[in-house]
PDB file of C-alpha atoms in Angstrom:
ATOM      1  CA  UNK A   1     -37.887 -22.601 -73.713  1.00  0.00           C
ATOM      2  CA  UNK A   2     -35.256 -21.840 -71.145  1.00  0.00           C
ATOM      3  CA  UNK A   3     -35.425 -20.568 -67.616  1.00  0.00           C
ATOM      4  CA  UNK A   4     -33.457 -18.277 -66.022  1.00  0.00           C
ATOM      5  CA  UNK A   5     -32.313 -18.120 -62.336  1.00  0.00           C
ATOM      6  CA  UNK A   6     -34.009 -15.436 -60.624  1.00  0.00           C
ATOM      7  CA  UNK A   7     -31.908 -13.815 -57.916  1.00  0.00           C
ATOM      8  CA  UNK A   8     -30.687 -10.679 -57.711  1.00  0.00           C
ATOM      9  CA  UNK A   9     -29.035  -8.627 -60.762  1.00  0.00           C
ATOM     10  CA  UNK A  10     -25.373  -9.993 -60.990  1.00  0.00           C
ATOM     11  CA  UNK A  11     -26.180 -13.793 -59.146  1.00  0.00           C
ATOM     12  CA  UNK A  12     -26.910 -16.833 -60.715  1.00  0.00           C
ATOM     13  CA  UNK A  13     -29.128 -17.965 -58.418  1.00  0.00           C
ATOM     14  CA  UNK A  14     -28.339 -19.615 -55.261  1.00  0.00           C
ATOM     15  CA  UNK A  15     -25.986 -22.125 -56.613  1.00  0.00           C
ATOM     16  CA  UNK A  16     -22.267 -20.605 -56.121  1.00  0.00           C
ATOM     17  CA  UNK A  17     -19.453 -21.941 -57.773  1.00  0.00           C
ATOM     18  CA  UNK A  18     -16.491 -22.489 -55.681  1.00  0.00           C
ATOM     19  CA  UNK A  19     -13.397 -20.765 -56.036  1.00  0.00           C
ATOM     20  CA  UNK A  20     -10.661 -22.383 -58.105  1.00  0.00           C
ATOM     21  CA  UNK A  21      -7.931 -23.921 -55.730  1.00  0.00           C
ATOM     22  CA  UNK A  22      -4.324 -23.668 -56.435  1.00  0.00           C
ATOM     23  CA  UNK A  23      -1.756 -25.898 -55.599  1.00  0.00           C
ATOM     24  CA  UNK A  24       1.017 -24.224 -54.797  1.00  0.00           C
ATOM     25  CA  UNK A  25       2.344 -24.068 -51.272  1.00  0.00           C
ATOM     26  CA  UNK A  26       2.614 -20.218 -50.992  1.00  0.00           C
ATOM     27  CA  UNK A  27      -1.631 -20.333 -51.692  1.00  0.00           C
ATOM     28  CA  UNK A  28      -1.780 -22.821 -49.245  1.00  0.00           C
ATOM     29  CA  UNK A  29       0.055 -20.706 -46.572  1.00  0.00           C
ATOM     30  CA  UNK A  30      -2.125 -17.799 -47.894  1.00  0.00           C
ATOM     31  CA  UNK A  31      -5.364 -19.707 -47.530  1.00  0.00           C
ATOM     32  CA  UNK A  32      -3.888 -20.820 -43.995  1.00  0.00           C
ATOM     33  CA  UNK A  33      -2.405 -18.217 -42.396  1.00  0.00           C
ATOM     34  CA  UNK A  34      -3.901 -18.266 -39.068  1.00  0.00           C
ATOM     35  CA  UNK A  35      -1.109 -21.222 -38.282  1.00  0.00           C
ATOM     36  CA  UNK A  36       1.159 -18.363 -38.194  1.00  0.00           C
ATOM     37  CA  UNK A  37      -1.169 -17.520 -34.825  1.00  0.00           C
ATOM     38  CA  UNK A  38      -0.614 -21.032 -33.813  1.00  0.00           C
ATOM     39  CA  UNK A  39       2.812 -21.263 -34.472  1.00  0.00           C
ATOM     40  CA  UNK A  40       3.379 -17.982 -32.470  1.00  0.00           C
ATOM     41  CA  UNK A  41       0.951 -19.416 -29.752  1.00  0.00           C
ATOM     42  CA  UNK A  42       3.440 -22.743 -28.939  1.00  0.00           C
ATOM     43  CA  UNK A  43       6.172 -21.282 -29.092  1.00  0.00           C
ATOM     44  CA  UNK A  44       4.998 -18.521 -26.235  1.00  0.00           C
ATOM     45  CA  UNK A  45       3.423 -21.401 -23.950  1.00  0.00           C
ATOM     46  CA  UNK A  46       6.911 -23.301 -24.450  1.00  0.00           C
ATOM     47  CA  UNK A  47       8.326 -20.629 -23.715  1.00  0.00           C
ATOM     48  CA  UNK A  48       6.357 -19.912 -20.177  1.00  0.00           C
ATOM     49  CA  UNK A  49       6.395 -23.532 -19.749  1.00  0.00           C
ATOM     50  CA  UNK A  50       9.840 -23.705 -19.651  1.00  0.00           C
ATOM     51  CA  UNK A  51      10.689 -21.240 -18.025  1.00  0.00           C
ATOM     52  CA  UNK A  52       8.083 -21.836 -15.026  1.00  0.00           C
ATOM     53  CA  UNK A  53       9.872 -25.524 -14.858  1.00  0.00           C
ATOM     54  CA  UNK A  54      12.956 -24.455 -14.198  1.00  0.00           C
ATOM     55  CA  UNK A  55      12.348 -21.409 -11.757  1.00  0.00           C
ATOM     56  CA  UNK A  56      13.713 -21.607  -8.663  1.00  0.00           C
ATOM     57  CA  UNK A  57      10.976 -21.704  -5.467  1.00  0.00           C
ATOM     58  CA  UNK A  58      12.617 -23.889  -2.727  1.00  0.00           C
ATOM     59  CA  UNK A  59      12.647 -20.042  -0.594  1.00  0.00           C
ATOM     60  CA  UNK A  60       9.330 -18.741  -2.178  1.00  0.00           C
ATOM     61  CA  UNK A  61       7.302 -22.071  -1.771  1.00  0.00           C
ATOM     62  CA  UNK A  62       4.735 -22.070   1.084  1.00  0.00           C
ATOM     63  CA  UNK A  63       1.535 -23.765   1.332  1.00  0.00           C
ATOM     64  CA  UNK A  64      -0.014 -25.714  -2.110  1.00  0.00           C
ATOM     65  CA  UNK A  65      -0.085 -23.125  -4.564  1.00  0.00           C
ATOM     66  CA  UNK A  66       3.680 -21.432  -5.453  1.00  0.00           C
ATOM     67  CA  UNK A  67       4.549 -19.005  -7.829  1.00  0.00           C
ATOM     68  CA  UNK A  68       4.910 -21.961 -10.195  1.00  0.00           C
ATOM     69  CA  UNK A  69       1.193 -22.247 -10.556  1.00  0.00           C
ATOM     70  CA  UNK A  70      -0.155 -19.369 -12.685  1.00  0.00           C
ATOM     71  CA  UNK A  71       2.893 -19.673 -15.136  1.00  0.00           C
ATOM     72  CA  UNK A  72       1.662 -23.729 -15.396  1.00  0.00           C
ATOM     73  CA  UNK A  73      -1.607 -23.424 -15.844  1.00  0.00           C
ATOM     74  CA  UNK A  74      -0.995 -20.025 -18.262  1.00  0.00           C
ATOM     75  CA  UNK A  75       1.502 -22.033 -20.264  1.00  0.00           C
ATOM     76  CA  UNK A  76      -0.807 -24.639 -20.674  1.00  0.00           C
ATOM     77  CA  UNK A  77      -3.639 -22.734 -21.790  1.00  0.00           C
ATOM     78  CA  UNK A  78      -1.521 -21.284 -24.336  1.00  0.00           C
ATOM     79  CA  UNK A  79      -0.678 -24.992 -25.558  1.00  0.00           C
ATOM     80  CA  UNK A  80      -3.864 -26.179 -25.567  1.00  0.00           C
ATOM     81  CA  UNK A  81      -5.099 -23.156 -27.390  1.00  0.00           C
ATOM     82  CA  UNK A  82      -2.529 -23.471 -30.167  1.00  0.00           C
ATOM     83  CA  UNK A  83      -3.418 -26.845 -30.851  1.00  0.00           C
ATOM     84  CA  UNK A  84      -7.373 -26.441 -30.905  1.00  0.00           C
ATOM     85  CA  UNK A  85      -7.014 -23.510 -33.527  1.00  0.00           C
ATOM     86  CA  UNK A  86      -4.393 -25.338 -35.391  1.00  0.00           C
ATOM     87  CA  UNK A  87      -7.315 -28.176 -35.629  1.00  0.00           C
ATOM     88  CA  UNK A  88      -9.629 -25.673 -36.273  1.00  0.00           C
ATOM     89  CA  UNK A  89      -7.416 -24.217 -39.347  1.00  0.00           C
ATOM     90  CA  UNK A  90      -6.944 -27.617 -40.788  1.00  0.00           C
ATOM     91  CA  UNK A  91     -10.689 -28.561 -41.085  1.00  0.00           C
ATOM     92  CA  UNK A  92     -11.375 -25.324 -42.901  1.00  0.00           C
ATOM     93  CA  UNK A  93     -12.242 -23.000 -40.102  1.00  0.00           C
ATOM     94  CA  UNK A  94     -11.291 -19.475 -40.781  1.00  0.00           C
ATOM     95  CA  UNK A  95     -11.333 -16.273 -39.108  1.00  0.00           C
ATOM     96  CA  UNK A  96     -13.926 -13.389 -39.843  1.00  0.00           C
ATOM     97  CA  UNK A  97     -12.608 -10.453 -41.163  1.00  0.00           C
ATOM     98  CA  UNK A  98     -12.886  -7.193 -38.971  1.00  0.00           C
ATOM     99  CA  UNK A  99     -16.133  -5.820 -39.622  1.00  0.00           C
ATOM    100  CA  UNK A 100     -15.964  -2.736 -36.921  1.00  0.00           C
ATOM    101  CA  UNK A 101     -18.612  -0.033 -37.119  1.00  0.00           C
ATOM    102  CA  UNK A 102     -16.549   2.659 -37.400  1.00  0.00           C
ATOM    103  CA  UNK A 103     -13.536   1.290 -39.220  1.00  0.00           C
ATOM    104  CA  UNK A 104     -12.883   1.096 -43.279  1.00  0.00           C
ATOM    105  CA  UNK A 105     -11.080  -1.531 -43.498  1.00  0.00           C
ATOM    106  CA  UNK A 106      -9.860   0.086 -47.502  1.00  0.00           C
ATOM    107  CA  UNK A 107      -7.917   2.717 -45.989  1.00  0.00           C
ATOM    108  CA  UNK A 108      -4.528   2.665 -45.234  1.00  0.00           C
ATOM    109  CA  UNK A 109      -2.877   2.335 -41.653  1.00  0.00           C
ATOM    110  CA  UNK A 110      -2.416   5.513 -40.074  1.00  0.00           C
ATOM    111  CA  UNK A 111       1.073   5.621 -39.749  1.00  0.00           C
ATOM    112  CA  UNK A 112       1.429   9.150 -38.048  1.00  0.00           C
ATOM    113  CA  UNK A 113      -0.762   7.742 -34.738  1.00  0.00           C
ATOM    114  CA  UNK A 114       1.354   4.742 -34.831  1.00  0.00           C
ATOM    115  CA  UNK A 115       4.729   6.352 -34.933  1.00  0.00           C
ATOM    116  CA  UNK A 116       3.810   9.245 -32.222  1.00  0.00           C
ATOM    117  CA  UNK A 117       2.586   6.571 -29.909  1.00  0.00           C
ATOM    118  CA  UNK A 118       5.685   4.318 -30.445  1.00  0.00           C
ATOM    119  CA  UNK A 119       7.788   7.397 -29.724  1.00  0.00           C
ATOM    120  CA  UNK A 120       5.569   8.175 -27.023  1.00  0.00           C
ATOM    121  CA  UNK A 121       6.436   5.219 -25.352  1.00  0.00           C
ATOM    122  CA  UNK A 122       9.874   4.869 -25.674  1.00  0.00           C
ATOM    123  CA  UNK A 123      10.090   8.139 -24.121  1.00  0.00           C
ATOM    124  CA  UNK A 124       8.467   7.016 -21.323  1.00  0.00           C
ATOM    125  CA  UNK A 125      10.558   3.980 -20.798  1.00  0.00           C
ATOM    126  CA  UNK A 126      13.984   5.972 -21.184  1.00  0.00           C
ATOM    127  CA  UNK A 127      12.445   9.139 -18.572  1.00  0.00           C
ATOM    128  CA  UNK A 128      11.133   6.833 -15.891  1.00  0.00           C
ATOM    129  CA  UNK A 129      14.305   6.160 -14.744  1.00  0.00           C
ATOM    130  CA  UNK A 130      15.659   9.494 -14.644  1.00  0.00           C
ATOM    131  CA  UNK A 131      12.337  11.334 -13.697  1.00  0.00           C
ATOM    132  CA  UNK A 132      10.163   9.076 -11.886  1.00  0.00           C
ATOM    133  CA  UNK A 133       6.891   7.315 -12.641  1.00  0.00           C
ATOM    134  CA  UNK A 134       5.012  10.464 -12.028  1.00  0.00           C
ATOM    135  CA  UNK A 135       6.380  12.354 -14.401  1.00  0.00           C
ATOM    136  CA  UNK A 136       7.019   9.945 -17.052  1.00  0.00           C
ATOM    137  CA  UNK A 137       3.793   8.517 -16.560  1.00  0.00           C
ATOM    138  CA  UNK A 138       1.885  12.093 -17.048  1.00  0.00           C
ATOM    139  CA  UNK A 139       3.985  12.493 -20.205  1.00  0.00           C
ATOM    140  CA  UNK A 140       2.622   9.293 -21.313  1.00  0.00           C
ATOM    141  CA  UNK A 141      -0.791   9.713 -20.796  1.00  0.00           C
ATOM    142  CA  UNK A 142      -0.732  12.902 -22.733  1.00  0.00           C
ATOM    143  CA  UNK A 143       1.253  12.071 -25.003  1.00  0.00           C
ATOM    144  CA  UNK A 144      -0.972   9.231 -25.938  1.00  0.00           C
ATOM    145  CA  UNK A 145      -4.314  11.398 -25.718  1.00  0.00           C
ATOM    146  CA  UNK A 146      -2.512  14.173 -28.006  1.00  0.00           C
ATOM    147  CA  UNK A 147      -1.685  11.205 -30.778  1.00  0.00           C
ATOM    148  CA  UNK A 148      -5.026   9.761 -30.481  1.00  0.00           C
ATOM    149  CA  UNK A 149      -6.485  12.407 -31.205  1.00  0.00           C
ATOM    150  CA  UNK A 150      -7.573  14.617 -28.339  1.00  0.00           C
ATOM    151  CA  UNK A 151      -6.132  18.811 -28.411  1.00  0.00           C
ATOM    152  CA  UNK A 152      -7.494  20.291 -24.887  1.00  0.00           C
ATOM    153  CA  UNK A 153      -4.314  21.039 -24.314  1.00  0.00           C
ATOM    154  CA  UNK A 154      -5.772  22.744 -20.854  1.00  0.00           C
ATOM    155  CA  UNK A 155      -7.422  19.608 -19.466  1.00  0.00           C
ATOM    156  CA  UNK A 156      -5.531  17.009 -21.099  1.00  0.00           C
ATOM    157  CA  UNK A 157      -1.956  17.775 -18.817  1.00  0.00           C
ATOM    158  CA  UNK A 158      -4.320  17.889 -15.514  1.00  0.00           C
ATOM    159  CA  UNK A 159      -6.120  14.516 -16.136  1.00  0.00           C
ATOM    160  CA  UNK A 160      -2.843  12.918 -17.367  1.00  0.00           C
ATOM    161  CA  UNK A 161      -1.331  14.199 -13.698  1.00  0.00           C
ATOM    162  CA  UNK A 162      -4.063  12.756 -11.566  1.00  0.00           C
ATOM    163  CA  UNK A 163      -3.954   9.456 -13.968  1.00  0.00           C
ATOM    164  CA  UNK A 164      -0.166   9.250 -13.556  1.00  0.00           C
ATOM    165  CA  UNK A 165      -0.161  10.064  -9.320  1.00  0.00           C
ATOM    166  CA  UNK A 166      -3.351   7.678  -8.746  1.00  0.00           C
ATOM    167  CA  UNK A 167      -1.222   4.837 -10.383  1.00  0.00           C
ATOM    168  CA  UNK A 168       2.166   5.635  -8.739  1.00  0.00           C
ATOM    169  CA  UNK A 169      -0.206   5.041  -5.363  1.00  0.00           C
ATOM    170  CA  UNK A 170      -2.041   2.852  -5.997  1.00  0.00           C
ATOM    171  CA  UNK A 171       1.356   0.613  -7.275  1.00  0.00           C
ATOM    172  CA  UNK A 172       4.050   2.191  -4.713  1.00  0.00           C
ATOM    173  CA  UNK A 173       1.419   2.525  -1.210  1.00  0.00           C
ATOM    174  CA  UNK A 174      -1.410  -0.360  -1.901  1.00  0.00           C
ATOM    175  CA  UNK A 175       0.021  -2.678  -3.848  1.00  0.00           C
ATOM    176  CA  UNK A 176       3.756  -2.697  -2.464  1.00  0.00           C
ATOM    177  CA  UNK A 177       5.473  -2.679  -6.114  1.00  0.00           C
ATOM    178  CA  UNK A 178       7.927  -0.048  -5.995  1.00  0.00           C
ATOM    179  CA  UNK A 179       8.031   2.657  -8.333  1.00  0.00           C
ATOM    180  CA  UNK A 180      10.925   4.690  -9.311  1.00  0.00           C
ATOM    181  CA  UNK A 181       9.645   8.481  -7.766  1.00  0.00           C
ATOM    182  CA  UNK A 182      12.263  10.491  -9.724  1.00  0.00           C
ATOM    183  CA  UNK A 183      12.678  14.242  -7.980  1.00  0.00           C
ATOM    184  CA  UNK A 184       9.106  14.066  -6.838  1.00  0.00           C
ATOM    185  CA  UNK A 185       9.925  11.494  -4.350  1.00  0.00           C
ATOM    186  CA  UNK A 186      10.713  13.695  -1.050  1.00  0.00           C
ATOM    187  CA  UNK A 187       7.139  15.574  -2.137  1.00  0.00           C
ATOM    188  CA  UNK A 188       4.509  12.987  -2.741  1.00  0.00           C
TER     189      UNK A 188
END
């Protein structure tokens, strides 16, 4: 007489045959594709590294800590981080796909939100020179409520406004970093 596992319809059991490896190169990128991350990682902290080593603070340089520092210890943190996930990768580690409440991960990207936001901020960037933060910045924070999603087209203007002003203040007046003020600039 034979015994059958008794699981659940469809298992056998709780012993799980692994799945067959391959030993081609492109399924071992596949099965190790968060190096890409890693790759991408270096070469950014190289890149901040390097270019934090060769800035130029003899006028800038007061005290300890120069604007060298941050970059350095940024830079670093990048390396360090690329090499501890490429580790990670390498001994089998892998990431956990997105599991988001809300989010079916079966349907396809919504490429009409993605393309009015890209265009949403490239308009931004080419009117901020020619109209001012203010006004760019209002059309981008409508613009990027109206492709997200949101059509009060009575409310959504007025916040973007007071959104785009409080920034341009709290940048231009508190935080000294100039801001281009376009036509609005004798006004506000």
């Amino acid at each position: 007489m034979t015994t059958e596992p008794t699981g659940p319809a469809g298992s056998e059991g709780s012993t799980r045959e692994p799945a067959p490896k391959s030993d081609t190169p492109r399924s071992w990128l596949r099965d190790h594709s968060e190096l890409g991350v890693c790759v991408l990682l270096l070469a950014i902290g190289a890149l901040v590294l390097t270019d934090a080593l060769t800035m130029n603070v003899d006028i800038a340089q007061r005290g300890p800590i120069g604007p060298r520092t941050v970059p350095l210890v940024v830079g670093s943190a990048l390396l360090l981080v690329a090499v501890l996930l490429a580790v990670d990768v390498l001994r089998g580690g892998r990431g956990e796909a997105e599991g988001g409440e809300d989010v079916d991960l079966d349907e396809p990207a919504d490429w009409r939100t993605v393309l009015l936001l890209s265009g949403v901020f490239l308009a931004a960037a080419v009117l901020i020179g020619p109209l001012g933060f203010p006004i760019a910045g209002a059309l981008l924070f409508w613009g990027s409520a109206y492709a997200l999603g949101s059509r009060h087209h009575d409310r959504d203007p007025l916040i973007a406004a007071v959104l785009s002003l409080a920034t341009y203040f709290l940048f231009d007046n508190l935080l000294g970093v100039p801001l281009p003020g376009g036509p609005l600039m004798g006004v506000i």
